[in-house]
mmCIF file of C-alpha atoms in Angstrom:
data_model
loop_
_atom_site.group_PDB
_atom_site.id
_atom_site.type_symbol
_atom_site.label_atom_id
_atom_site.label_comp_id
_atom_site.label_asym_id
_atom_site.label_seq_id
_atom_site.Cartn_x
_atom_site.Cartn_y
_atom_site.Cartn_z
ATOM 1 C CA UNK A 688 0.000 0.000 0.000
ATOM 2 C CA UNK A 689 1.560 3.763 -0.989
ATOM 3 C CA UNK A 690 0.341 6.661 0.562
ATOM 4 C CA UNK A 691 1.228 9.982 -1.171
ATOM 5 C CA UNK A 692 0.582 13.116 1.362
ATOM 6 C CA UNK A 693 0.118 16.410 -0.191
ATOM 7 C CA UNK A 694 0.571 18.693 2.705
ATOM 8 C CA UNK A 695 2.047 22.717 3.156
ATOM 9 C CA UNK A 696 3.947 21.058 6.134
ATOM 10 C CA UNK A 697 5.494 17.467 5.676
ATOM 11 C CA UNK A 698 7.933 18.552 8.894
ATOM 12 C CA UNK A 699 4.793 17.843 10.587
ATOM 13 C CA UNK A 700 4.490 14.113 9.815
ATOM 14 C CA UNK A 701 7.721 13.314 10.825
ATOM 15 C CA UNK A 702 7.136 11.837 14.218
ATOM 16 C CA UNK A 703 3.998 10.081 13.794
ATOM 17 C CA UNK A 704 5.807 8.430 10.868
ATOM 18 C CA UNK A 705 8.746 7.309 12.479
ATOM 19 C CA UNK A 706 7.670 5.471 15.211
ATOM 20 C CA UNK A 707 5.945 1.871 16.387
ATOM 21 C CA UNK A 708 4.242 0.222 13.874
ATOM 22 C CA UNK A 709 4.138 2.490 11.104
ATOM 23 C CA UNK A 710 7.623 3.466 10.993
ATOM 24 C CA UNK A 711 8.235 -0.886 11.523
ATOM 25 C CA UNK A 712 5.941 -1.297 8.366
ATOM 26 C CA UNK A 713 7.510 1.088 6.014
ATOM 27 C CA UNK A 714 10.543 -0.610 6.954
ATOM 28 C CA UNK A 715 9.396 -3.588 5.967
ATOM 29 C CA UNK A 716 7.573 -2.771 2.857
ATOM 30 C CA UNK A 717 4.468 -3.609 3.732
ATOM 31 C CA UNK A 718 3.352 0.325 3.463
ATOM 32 C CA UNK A 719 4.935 3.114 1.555
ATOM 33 C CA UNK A 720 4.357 6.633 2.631
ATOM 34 C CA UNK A 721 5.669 9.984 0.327
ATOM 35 C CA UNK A 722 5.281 13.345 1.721
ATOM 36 C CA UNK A 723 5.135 15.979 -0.812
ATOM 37 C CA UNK A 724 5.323 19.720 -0.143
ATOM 38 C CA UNK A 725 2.763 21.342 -2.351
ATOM 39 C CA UNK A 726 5.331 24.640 -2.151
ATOM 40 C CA UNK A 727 7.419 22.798 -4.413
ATOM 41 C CA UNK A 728 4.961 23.140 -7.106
ATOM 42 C CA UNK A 729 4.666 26.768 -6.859
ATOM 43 C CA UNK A 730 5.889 29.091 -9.892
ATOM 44 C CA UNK A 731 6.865 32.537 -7.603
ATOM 45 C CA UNK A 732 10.132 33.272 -5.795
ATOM 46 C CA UNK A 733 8.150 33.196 -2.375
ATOM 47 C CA UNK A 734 6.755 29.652 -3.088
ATOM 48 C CA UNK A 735 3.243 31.007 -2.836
ATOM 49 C CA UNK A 736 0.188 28.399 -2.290
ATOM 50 C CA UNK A 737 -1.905 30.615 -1.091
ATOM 51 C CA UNK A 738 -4.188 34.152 -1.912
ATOM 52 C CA UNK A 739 -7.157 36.055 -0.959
ATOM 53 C CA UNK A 740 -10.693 35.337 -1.812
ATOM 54 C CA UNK A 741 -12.714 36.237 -4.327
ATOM 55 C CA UNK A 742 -15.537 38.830 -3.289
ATOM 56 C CA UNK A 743 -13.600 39.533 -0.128
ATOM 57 C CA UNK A 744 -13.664 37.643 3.057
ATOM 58 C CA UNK A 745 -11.640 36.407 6.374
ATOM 59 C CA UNK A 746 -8.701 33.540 5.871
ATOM 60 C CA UNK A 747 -6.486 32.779 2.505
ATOM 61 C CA UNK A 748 -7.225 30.188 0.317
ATOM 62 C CA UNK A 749 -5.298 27.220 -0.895
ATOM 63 C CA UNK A 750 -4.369 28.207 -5.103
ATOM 64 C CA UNK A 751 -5.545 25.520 -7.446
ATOM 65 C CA UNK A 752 -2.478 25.558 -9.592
ATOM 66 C CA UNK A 753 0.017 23.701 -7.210
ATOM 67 C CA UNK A 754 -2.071 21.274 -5.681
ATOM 68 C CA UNK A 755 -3.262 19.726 -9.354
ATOM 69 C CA UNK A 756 0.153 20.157 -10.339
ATOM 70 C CA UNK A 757 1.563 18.226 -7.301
ATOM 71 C CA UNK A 758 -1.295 15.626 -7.702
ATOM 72 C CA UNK A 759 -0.713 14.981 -11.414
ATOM 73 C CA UNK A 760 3.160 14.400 -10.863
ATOM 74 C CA UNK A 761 2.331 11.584 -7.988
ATOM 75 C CA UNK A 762 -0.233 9.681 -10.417
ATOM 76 C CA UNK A 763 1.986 10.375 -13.094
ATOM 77 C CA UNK A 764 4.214 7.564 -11.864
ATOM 78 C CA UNK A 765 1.295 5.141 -12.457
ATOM 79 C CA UNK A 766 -0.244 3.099 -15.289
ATOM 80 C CA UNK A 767 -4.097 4.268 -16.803
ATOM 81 C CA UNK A 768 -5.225 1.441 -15.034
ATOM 82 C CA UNK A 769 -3.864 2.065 -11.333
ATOM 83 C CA UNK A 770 -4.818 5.807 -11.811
ATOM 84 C CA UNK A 771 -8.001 4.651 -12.098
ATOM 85 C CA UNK A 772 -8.275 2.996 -8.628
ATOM 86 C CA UNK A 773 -6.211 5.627 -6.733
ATOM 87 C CA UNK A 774 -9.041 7.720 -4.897
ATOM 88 C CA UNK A 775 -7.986 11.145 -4.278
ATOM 89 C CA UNK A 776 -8.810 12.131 -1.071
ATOM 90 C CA UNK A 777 -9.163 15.828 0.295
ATOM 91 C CA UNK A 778 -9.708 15.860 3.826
ATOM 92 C CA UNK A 779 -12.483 18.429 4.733
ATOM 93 C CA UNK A 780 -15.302 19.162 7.073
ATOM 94 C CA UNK A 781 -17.852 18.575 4.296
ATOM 95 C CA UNK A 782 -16.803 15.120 3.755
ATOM 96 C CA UNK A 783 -17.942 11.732 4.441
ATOM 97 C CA UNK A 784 -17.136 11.068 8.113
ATOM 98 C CA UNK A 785 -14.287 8.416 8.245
ATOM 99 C CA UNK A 786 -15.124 5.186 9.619
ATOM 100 C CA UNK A 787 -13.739 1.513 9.401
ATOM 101 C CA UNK A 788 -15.924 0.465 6.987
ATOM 102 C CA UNK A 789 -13.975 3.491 4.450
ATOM 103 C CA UNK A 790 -10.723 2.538 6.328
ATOM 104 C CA UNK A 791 -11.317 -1.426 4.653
ATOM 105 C CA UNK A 792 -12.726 0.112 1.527
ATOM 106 C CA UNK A 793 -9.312 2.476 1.254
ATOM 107 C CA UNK A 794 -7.144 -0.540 2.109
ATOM 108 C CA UNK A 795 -8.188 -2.162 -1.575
ATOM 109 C CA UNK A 796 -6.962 0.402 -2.996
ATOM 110 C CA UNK A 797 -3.360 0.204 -5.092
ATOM 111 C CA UNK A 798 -2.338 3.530 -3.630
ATOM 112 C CA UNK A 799 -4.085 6.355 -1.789
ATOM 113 C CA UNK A 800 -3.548 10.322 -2.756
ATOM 114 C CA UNK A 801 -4.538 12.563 0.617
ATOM 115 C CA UNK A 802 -4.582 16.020 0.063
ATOM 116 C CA UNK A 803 -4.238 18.309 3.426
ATOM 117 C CA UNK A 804 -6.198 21.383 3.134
ATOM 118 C CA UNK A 805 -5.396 24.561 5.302
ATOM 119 C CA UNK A 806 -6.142 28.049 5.930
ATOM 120 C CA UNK A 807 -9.790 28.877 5.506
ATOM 121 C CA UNK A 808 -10.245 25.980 2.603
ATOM 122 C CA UNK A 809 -8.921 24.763 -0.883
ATOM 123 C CA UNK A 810 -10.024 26.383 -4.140
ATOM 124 C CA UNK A 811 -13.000 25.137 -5.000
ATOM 125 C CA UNK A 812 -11.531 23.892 -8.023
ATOM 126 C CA UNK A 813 -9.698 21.198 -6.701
ATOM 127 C CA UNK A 814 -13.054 19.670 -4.961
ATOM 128 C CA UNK A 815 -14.654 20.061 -8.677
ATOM 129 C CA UNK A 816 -11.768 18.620 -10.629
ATOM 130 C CA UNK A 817 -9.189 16.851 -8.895
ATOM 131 C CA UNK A 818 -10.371 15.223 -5.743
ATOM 132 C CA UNK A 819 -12.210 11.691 -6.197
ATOM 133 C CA UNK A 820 -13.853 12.043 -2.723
ATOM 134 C CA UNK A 821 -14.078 14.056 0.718
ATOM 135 C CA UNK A 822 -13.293 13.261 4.024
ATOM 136 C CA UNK A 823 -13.934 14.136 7.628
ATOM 137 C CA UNK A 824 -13.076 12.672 10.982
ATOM 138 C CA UNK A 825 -16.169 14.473 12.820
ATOM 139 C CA UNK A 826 -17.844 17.722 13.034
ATOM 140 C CA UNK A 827 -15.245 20.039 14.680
ATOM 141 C CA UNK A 828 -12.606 21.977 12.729
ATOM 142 C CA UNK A 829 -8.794 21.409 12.574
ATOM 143 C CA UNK A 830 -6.179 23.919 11.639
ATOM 144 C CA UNK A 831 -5.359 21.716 8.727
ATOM 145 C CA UNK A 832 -5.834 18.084 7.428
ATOM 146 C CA UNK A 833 -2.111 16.938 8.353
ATOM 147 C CA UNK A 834 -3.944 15.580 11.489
ATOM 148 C CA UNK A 835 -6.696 13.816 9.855
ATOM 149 C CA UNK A 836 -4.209 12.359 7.116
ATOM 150 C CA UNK A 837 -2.250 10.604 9.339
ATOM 151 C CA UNK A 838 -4.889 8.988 11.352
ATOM 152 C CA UNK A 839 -6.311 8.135 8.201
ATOM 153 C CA UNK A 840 -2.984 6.466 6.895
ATOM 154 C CA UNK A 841 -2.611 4.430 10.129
ATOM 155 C CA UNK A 842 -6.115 3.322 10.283
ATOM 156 C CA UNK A 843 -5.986 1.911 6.776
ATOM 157 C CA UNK A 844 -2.055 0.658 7.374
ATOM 158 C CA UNK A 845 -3.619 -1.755 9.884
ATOM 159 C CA UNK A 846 -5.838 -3.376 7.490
ATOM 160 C CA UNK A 847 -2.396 -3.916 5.523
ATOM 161 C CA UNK A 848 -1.240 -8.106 5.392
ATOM 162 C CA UNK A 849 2.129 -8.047 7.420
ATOM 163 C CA UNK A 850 1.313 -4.650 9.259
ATOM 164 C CA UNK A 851 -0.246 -6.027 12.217
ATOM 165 C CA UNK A 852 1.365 -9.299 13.299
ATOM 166 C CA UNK A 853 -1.911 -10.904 13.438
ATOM 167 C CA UNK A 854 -4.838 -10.577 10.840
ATOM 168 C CA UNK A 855 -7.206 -11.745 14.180
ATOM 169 C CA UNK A 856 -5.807 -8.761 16.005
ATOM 170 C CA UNK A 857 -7.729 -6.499 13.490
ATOM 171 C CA UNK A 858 -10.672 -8.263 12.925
ATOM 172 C CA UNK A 859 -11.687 -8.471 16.574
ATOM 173 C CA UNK A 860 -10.871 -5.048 17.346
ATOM 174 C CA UNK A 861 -13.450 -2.467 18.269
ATOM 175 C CA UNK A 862 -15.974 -1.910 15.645
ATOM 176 C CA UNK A 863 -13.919 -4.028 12.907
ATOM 177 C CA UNK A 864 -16.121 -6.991 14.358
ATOM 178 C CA UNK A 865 -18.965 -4.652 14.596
ATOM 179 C CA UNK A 866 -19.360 -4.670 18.806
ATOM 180 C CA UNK A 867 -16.873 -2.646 20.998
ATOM 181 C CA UNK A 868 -14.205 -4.693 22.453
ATOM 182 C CA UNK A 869 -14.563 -6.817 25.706
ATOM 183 C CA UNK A 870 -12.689 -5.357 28.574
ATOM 184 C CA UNK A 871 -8.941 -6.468 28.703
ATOM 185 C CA UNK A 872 -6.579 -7.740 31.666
ATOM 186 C CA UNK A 873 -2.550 -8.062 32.362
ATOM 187 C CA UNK A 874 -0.880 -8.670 35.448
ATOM 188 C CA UNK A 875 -1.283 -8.121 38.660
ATOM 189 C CA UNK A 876 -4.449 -10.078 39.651
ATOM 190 C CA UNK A 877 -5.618 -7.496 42.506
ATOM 191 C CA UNK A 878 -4.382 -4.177 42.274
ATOM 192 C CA UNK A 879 -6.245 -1.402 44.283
ATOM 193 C CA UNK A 880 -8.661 -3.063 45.309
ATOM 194 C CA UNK A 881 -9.490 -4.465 41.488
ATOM 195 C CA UNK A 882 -9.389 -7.464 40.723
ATOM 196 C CA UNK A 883 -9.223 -9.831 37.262
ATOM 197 C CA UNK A 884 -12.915 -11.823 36.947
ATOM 198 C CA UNK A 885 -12.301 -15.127 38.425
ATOM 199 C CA UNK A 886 -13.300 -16.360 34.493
ATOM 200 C CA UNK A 887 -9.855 -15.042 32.787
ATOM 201 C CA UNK A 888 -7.963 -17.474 35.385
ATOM 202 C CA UNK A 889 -9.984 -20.663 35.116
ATOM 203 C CA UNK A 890 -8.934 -22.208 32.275
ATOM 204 C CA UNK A 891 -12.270 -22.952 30.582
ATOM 205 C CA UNK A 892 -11.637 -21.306 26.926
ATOM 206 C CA UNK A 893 -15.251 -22.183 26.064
ATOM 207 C CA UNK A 894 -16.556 -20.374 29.000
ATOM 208 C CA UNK A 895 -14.132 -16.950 28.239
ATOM 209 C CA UNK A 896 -15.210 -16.664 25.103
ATOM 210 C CA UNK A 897 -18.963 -16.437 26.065
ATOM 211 C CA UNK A 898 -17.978 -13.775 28.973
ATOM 212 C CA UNK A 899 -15.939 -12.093 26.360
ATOM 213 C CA UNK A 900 -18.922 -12.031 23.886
ATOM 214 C CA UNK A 901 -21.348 -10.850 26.514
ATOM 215 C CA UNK A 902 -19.150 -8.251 27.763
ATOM 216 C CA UNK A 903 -18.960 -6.891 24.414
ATOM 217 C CA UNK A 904 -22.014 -6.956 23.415
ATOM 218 C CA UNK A 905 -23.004 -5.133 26.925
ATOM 219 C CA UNK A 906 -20.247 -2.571 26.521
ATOM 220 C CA UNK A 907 -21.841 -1.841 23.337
ATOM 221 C CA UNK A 908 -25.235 -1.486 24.492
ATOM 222 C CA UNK A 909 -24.173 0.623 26.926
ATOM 223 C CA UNK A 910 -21.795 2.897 25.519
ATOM 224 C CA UNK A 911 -22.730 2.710 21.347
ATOM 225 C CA UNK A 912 -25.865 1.313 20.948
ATOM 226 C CA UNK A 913 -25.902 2.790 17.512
ATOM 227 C CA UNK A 914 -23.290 0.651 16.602
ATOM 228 C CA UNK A 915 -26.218 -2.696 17.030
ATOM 229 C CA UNK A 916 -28.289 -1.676 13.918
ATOM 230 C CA UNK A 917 -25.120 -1.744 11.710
ATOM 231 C CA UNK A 918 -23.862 -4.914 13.146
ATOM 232 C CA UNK A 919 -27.184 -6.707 12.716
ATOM 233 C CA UNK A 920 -27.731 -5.941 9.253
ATOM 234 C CA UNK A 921 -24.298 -6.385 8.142
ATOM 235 C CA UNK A 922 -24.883 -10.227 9.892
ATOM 236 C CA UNK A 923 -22.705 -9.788 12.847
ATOM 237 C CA UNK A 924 -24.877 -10.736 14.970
ATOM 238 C CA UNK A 925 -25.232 -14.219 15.810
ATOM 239 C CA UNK A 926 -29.340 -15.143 17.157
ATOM 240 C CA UNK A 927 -27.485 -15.772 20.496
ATOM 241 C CA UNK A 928 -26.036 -12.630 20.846
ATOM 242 C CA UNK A 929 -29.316 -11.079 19.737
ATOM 243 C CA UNK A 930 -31.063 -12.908 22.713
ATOM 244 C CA UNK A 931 -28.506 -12.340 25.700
ATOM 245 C CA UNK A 932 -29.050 -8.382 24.498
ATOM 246 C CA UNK A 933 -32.998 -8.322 24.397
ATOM 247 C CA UNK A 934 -32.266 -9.782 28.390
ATOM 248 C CA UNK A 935 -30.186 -6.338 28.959
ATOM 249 C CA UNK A 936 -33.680 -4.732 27.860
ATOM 250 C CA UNK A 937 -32.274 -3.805 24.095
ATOM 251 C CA UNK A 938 -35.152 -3.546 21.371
ATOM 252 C CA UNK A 939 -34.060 -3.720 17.499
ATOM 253 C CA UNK A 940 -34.895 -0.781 15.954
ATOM 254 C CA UNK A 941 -36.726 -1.656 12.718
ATOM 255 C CA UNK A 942 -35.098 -1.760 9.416
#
């Protein structure tokens, strides 16, 4: 998988990118990831990438020029074919919100293009004619989309063969399996006055698993009960599971 960042400030990714997992996968080659400073694209002696608005207004805008400049180059190092399953992706407020379903979608991808907006926006241009599709982590506003891009590259890096040591790892994960996770325990047995359940120790696999289930499925209920609806439909519920929940007092909503 190749990531190719389009970001005013690649300094910023160098941290996030050079650490744990990430920085162990792009070692390996399991994950490529190319930052690319729009500025270099500019055609000014004071690498300009940004101007005022049209009919007046607060904040600068992002120039079209650079950024479809900057974009073309990247997909210029791929066949017709690929280009046509790279999604270029501008992270924005008025995007789809970013979830793991996208995350596995993105992860079939050959190659993914992220474009980090800043300053009060992008030209409109590049929504019209250059980005493939729009994304947004939530309803609350960032000072750029080097944030978002990088949470989006790790989410999807998981979903990467080889990335995570152990496919099972990611598909029992929170929400990947469609129910939060059950809660988790390490050593030491008691510690302030908390204990492990009795159930982790025994040795009865057949019996953890159901705890683990339950607990899951009552974490859910509890804490994202929007998240049943999805999981039924999508078949990740089991009738079982759908029977210990109505006992917690849930009601399907209908379809």
């Amino acid at each position: 998988m190749r990531f190719h960042v389009l970001t005013l400030f690649p300094g910023a990714f160098q941290g996030p990118f050079q650490h744990s997992m990430l920085e162990q996968a792009s070692r390996n080659g399991f994950i490529s990831i190319q930052l690319t400073d729009i500025r270099d694209y500019t055609h000014d002696a004071h690498k300009t990438a940004d101007d005022y608005q049209f009919g007046g207004g607060p904040g600068m805008v992002m120039k079209p020029e650079p950024v479809f400049e900057a974009v073309e180059d990247v997909l210029g190092g791929y066949s017709t074919e690929e280009r046509a399953h790279i999604p270029v992706v501008l992270l924005s407020p008025q995007g789809e919100a970013f979830t793991q379903v996208l995350a596995e979608e993105l992860s079939q991808s050959p190659a993914i293009v992220l474009i980090c907006g800043h300053y009060a926006g992008v030209d409109e241009r590049i929504r019209q004619g250059l980005a493939t599709r729009e994304i947004s982590l939530g309803d609350f506003i960032l000072t750029g989309g080097e944030l978002p891009a990088m949470m989006v590259v790790d989410a999807v890096s998981r979903l990467v063969p080889g990335v995570v040591g152990s496919m099972e790892n990611v598909t029992e994960d929170s929400i990947s399996s469609g129910v939060l996770q059950h809660p988790l325990y390490t050593r030491p047995f008691e510690y302030r006055d908390m204990a492990v359940p009795d159930i982790l120790r025994s040795g009865h696999h057949a019996e953890i698993e159901t705890w683990r289930r339950q607990e899951s499925l009552k974490r859910t209920l509890n804490l994202r009960p929007d998240l049943l609806k999805s999981a039924r439909l999508s078949e990740k519920l089991t009738a079982e599971d759908l029977k210990y929940l109505q006992s917690l007092g849930y009601e399907p909503e209908d379809d």
